[in-house]
Coordinates of C-alpha atoms in Angstrom, one line a residue:
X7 CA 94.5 -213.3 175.7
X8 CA 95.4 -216.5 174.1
X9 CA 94.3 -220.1 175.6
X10 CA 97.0 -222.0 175.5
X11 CA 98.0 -225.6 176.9
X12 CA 100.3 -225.2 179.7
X13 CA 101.5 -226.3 183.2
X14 CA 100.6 -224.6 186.3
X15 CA 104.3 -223.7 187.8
X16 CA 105.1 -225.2 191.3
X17 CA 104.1 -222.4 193.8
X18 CA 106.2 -221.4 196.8
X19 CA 104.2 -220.2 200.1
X20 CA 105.5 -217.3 201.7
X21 CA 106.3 -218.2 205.4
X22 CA 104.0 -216.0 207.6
X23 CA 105.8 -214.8 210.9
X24 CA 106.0 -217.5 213.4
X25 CA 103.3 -216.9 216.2
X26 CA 104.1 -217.9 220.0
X27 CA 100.7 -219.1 220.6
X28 CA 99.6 -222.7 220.6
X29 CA 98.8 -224.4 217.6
X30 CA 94.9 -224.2 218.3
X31 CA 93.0 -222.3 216.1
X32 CA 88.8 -221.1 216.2
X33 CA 87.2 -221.9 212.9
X34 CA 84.2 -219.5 213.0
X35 CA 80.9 -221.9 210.8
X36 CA 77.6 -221.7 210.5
X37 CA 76.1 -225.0 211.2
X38 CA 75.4 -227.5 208.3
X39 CA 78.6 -225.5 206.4
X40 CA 80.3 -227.3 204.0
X41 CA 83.6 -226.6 204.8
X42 CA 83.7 -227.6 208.2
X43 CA 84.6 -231.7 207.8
X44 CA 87.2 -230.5 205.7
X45 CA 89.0 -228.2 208.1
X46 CA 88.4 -231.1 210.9
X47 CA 89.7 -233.5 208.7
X48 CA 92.6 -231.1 207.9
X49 CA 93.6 -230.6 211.2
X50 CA 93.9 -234.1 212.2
X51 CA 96.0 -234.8 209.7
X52 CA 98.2 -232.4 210.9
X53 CA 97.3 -232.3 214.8
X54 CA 96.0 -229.1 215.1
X55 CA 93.7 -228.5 217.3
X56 CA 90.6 -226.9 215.8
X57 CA 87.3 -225.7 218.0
X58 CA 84.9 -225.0 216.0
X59 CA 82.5 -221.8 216.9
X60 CA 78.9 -221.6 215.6
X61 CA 75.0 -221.1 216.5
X62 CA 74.4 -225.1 216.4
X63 CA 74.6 -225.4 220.3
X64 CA 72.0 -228.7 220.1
X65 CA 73.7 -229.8 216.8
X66 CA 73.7 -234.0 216.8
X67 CA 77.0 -232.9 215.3
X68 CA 79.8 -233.4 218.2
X69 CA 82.1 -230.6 216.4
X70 CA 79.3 -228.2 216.8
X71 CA 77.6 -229.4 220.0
X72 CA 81.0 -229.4 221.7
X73 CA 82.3 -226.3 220.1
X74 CA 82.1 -222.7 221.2
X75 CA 78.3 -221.4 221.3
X76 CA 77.4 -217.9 219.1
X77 CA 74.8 -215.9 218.3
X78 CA 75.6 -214.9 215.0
X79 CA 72.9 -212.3 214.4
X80 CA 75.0 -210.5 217.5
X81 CA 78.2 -210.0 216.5
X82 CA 79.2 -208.1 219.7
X83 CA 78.1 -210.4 222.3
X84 CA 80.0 -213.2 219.8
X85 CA 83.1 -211.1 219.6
X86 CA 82.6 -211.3 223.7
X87 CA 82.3 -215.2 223.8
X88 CA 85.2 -215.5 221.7
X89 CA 87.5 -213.5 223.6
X90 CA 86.3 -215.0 226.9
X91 CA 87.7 -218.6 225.3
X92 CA 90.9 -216.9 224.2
X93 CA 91.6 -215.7 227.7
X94 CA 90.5 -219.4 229.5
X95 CA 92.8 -220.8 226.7
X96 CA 94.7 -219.0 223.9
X97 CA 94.2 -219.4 220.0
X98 CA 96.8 -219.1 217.5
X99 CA 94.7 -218.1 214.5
X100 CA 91.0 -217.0 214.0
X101 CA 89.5 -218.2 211.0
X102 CA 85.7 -217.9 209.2
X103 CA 85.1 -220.3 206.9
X104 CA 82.1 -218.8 204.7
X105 CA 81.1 -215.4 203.5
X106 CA 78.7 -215.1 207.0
X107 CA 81.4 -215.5 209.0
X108 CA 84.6 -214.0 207.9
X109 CA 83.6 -210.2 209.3
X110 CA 83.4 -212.0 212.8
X111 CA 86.4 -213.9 212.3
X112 CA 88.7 -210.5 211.3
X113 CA 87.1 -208.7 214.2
X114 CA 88.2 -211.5 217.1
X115 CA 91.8 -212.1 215.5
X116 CA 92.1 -207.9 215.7
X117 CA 91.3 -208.1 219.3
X118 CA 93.3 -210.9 220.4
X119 CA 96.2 -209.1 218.7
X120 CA 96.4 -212.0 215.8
X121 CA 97.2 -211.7 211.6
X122 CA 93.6 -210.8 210.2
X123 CA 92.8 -208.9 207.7
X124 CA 90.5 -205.3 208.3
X125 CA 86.8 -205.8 209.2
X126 CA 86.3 -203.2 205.9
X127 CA 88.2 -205.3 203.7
X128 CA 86.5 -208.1 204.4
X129 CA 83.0 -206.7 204.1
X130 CA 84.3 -205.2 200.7
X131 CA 85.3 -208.9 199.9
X132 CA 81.6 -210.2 200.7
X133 CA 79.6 -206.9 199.7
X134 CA 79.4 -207.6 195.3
X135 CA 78.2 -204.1 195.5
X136 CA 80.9 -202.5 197.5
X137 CA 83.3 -204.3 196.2
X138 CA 82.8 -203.0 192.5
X139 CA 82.4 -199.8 193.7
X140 CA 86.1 -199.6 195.4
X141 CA 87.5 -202.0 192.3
X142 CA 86.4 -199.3 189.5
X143 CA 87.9 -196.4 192.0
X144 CA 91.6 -198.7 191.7
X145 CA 91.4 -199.0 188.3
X146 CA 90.7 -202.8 188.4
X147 CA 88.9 -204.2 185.5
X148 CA 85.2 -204.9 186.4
X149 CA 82.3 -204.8 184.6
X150 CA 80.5 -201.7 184.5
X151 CA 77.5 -201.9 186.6
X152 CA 74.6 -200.4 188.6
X153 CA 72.6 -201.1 191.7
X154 CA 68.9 -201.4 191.8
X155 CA 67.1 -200.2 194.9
X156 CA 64.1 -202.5 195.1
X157 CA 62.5 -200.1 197.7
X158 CA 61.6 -197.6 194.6
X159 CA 59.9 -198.1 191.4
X160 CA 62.4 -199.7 188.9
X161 CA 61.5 -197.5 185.3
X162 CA 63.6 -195.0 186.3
X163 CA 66.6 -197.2 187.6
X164 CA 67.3 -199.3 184.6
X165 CA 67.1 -196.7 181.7
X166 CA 70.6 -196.6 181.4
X167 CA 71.3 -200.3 181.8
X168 CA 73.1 -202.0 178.8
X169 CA 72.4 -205.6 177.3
X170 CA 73.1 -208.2 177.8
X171 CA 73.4 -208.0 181.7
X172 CA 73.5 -210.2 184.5
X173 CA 71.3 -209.2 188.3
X174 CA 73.2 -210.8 191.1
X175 CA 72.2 -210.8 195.1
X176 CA 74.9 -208.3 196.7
X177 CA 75.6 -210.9 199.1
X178 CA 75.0 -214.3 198.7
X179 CA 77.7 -217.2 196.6
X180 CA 77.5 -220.1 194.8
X181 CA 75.9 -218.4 191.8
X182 CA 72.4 -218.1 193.8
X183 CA 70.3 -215.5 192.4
X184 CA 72.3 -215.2 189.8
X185 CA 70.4 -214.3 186.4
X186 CA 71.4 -213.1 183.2
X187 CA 68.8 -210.4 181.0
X188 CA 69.0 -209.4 177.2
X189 CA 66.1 -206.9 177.9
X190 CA 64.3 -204.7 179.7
X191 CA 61.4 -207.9 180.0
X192 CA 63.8 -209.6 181.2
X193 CA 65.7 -207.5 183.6
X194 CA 62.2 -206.8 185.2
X195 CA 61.3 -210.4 185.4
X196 CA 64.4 -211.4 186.8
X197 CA 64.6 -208.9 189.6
X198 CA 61.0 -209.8 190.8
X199 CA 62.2 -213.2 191.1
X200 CA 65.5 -212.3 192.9
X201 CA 63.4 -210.0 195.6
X202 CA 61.3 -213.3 196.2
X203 CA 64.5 -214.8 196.9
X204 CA 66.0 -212.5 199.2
X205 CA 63.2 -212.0 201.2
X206 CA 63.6 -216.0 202.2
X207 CA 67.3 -215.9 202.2
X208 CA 67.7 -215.1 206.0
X209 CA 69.6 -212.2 205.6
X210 CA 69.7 -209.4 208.7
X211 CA 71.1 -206.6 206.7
X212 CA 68.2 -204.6 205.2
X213 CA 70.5 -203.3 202.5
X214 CA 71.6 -206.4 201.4
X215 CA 67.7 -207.6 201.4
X216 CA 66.7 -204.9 199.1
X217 CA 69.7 -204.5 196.6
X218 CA 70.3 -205.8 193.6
X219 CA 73.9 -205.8 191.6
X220 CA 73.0 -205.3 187.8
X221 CA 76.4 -205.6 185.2
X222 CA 77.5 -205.8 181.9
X223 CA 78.1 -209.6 180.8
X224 CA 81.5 -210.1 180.0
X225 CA 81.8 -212.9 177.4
X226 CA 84.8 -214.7 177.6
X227 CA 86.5 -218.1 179.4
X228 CA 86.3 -218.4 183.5
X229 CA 88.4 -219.4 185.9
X230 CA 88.8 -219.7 189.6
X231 CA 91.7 -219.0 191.6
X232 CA 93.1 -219.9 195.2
X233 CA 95.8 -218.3 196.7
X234 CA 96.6 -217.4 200.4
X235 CA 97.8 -213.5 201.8
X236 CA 100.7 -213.2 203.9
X237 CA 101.3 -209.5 204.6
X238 CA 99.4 -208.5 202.0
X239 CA 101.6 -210.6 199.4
X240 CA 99.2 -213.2 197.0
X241 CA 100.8 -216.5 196.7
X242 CA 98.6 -218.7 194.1
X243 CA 98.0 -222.2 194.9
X244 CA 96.2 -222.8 191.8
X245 CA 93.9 -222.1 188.7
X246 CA 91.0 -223.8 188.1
X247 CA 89.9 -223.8 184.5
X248 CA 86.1 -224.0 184.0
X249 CA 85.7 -225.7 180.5
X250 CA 82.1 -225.5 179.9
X251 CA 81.2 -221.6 178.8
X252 CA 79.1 -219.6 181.3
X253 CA 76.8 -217.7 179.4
X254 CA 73.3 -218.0 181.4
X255 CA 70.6 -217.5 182.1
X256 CA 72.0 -219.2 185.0
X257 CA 75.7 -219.6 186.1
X258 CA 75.6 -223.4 187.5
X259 CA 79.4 -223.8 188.3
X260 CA 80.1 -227.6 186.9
X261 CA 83.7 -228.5 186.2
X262 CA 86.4 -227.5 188.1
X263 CA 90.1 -228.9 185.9
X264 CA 93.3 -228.8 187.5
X265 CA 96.8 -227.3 186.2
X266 CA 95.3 -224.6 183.8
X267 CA 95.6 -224.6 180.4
X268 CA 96.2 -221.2 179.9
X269 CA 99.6 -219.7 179.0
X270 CA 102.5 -218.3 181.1
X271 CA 101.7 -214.9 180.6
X272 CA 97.7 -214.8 181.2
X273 CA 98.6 -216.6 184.6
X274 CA 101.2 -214.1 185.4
X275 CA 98.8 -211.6 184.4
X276 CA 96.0 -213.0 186.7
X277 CA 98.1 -212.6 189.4
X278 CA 98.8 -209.5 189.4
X279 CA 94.9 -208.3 188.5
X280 CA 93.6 -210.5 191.4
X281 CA 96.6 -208.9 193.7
X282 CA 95.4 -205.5 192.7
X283 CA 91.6 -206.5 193.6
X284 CA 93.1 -207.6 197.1
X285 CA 95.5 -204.2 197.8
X286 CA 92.2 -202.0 196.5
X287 CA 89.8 -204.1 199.2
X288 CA 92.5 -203.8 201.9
X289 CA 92.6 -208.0 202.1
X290 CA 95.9 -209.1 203.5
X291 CA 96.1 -212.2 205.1
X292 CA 94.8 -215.7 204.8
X293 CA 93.1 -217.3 202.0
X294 CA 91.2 -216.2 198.7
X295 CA 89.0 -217.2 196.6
X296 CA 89.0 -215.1 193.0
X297 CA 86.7 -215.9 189.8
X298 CA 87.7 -214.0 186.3
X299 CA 86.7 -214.1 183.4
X300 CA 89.5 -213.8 180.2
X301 CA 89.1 -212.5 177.0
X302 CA 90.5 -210.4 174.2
X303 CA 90.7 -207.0 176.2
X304 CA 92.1 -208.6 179.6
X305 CA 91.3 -210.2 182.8
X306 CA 87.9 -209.0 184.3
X307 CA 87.5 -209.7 187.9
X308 CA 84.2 -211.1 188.8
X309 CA 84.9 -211.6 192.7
X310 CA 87.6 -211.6 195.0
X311 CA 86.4 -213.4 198.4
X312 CA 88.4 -213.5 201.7
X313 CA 88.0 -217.5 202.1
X314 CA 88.4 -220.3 200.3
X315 CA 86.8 -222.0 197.7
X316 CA 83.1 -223.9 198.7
X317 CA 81.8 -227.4 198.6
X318 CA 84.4 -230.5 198.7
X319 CA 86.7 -229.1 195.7
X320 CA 89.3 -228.0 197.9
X321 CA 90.3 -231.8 198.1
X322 CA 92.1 -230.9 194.4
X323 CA 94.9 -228.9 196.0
X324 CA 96.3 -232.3 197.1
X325 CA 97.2 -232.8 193.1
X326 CA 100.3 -230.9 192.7
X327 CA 100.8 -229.6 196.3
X328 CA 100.2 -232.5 198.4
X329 CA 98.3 -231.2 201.1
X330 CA 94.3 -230.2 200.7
X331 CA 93.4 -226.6 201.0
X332 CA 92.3 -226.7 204.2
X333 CA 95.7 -228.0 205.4
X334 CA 97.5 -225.4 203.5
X335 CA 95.6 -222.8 205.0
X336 CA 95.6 -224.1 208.7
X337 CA 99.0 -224.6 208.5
X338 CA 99.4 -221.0 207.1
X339 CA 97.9 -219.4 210.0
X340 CA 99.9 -221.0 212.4
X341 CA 103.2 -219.7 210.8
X342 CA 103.7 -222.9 209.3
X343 CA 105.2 -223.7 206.1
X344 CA 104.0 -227.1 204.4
X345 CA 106.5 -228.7 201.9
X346 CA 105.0 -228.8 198.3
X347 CA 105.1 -232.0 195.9
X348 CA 105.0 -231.5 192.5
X349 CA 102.8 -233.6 190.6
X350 CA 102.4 -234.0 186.9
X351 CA 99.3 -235.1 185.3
X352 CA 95.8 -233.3 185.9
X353 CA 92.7 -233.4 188.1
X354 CA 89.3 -232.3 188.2
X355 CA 85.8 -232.0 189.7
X356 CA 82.6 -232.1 188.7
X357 CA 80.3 -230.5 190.9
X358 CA 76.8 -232.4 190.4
X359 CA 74.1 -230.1 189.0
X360 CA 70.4 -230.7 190.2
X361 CA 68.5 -231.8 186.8
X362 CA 64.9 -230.2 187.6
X363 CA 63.4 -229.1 191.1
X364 CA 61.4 -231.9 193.0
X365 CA 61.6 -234.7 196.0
X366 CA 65.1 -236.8 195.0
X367 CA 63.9 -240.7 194.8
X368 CA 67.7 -242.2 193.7
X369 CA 70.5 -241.8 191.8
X370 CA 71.0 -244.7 189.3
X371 CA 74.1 -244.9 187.5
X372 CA 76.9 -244.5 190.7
X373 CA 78.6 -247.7 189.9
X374 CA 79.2 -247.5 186.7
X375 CA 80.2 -244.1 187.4
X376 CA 82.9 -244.7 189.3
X377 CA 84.4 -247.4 186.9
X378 CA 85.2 -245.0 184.8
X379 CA 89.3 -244.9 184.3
X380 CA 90.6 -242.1 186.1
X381 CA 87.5 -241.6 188.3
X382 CA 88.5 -241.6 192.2
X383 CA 85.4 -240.8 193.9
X384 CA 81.7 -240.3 193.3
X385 CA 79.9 -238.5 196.1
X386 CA 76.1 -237.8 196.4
X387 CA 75.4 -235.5 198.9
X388 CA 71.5 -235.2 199.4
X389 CA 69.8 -238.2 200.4
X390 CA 66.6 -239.9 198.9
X391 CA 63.3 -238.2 199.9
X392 CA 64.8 -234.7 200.7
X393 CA 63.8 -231.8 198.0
X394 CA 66.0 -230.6 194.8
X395 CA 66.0 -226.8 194.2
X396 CA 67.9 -226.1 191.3
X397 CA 69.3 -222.4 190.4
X398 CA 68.8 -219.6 190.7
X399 CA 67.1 -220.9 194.0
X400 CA 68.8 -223.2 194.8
X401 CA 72.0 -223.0 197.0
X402 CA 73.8 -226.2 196.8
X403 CA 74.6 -229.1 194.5
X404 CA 73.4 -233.4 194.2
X405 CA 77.0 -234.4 195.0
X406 CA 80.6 -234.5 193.5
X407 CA 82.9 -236.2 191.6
X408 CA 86.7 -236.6 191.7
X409 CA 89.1 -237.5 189.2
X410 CA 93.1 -238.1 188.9
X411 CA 94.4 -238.7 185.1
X412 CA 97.6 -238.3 183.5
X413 CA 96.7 -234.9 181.6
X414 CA 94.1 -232.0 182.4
X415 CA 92.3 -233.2 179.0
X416 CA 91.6 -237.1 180.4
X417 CA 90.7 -235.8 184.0
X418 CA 88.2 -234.0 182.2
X419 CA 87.0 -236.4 179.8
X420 CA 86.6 -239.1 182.3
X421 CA 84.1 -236.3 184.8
X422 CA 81.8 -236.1 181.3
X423 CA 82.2 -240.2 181.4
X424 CA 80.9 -240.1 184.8
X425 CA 78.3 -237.6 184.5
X426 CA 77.0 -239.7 181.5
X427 CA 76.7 -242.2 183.7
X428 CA 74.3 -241.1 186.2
X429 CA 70.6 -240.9 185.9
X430 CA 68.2 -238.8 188.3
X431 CA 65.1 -239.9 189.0
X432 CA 63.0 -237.1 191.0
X433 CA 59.4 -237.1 192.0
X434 CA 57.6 -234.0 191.3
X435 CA 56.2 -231.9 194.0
X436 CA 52.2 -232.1 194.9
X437 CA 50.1 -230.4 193.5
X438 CA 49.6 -227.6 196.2
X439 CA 53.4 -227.4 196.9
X440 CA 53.8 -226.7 193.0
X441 CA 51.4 -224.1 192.9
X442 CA 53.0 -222.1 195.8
X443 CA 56.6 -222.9 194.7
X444 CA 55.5 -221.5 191.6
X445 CA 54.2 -218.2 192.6
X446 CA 57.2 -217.9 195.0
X447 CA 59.6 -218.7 192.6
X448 CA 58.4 -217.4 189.4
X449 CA 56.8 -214.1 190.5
X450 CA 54.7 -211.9 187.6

């Protein structure tokens, strides 16, 4: 399908059912989450009242200290804690807002009678695995793929494995553990290095500890899509072209460009791919996060999660909608329909990659950075002294930058200005550290 320079139309929201309860909604969030001074932020702009629910009962955050106090690793006596609040005072919505806590988040709504989607869509959502599984039953192009069980010798697993191929984590995001392999060497190496990862990752699940997602690498261009569910009906807020090609070994996501440039059609035909990918999981309600890649013989879905998009880049939804993403989905919850405001021109985000593993000393170049035409914001996340892991390891990014221009192309043009702009200067590990990290991280 052809690449093409054009607008992204103006999107209508579908109006979810008005709900009698108050406008106070649980946002489920593991402490230290991205997303959750974004919702708060949201909220207050529209006067919602948000309590936030997480494990960080001596957080020096107020949010979380204040906040409703779970045990996440007990989903049970959380789904008790929640409902307890519900009944002191009611909720209108129950949200998660990452991949660890949307299962919770569709259980509680169930029980208090709220719109949620099923608990076994939104495992399928969060379970790569699964999800490709159920996909391939629909008829939904994904690439074709196996699972390695890292429990039993690997010779007799990959014999059938074509290349080039790309190993992913079954359940972790943001590209982590994500490695591509144009051999059997390869493969091997790159699925020692992934079981190194896993077995620090924190994960409870045994399954998801020892299994591996292996598929086909589908060449082509990527984008990433957010829409919200109502009643099982996918509105799109928007498309996110991702200009720099993702061909590996890793799959650092960098530049986010807002409307897309693709044609009429290959939007219209995203849609109805991604909705497909959300009737097969059984996802319908509340927001989703889709990635696809496009090429001559379709649209290939790559993931379809039940959230939204992470890190800060949900700010971009206020281009050509008005509202940020978390507003828009807040709103949507409570039955709420936001007016849209059409925008012309383009935006963008560059999401900071980590140059090389180490201790961070400064970031020279943020000035100059930001007086860059078209450049709104320059944001660096980590501060001075703490350590860089890059990826595969790694599971966040140096910081973000922002830009409002009066086409896609300048927006995107000015984030490469920027970038240029900025020098890192990191301090390597000791000695001893680098040894260990090394065998950790880079396992024979």
């Amino acid at each position: 399908m052809a690449v093409a320079a054009a607008a992204v139309s103006n999107t209508t929201i579908t109006a979810p059912v008005q709900n009698a309860a108050p406008r106070r909604i649980l946002l489920i969030a593991p402490h230290g989450s991205y997303r959750t001074a974004p919702f708060l932020a949201a909220a207050k702009t529209r006067g919602i009242d948000v309590l936030i629910a997480s494990e960080a009962k001596h957080s020096l955050v107020s949010a979380y200290a204040q906040g409703l106090h779970l045990n996440l690793d007990d989903p049970q006596a959380s789904l008790q804690t929640i409902l307890r609040e519900a009944q002191r005072q009611p909720f209108a919505a129950v949200l998660g807002c990452d991949d660890a806590s949307t299962e919770l988040a569709a259980l509680a709504a169930s029980e208090l009678g709220l719109p949620h989607n099923p608990t076994t869509a939104v495992r399928l959502a969060r379970r790569k695995d699964l999800a490709r599984e159920r996909l391939t039953k629909a008829g939904v192009p994904v690439p074709r793929h196996w699972r390695l069980d890292l429990t039993r010798p690997l010779a007799a697993q990959i014999e059938d494995i074509r290349f080039p191929c790309v190993l992913k984590p079954v359940a972790l995001s943001a590209s982590r553990g994500v490695i591509r392999a144009d051999n059997f060497d390869e493969l091997t190496h790159a699925a020692a290095r992934i079981q190194v990862l896993l077995a620090r990752a924190g994960l409870h699940d045994a399954e998801e500890r020892e299994t591996i997602l292996v598929e086909e690498f589908i060449p082509g261009f990527e984008v990433a899509v957010e829409g919200l569910l109502t009643h099982g009906q996918l509105d799109i807020l928007t498309i996110f072209d991702k200009p720099d090609p993702l061909n590996g070994p890793y799959f650092e996501e960098t530049y986010y460009i807002t409307p897309s440039r693709l044609d009429s059609l290959t939007q219209q035909a995203l849609r109805v791919t991604i909705s497909a990918a959300c009737a097969a999981y059984g996802l319908r309600e509340g927001p989703i996060h889709a990635e696809c890649r496009i090429n001559e013989q379709g649209i290939w879905i790559l993931e379809v999660a039940a959230r939204t998009i992470g890190g800060l880049c949900g700010r971009l939804l206020r281009f050509g909608t008005g509202s940020s993403l978390e507003e828009l989905v807040l709103l949507h919850a409570l039955g709420e329909r936001p007016e849209l405001n059409s925008e012309v021109g383009g935006a963008g985000v560059l999401m900071i990659p980590i140059p090389q593993a180490g201790i961070l000393r400064r970031v020279e170049g943020v000035s100059a950075a930001e007086k860059v035409p078209y450049i709104e914001e320059v944001i660096i996340d980590v501060r001075e002294g703490y350590e860089l892991v890059p990826l595969p390891e790694g599971a966040s990014y140096l910081g973000f930058i922002f830009a409002r221009a009066p086409s896609a192309a300048q927006a995107e043009a000015a984030l490469r200005a920027a970038h240029a702009c900025l020098q890192v200067v990191v301090m390597p590990l000791w000695k001893g550290e680098c040894e260990q990290e090394g065998r950790l991280r880079h396992p024979a």
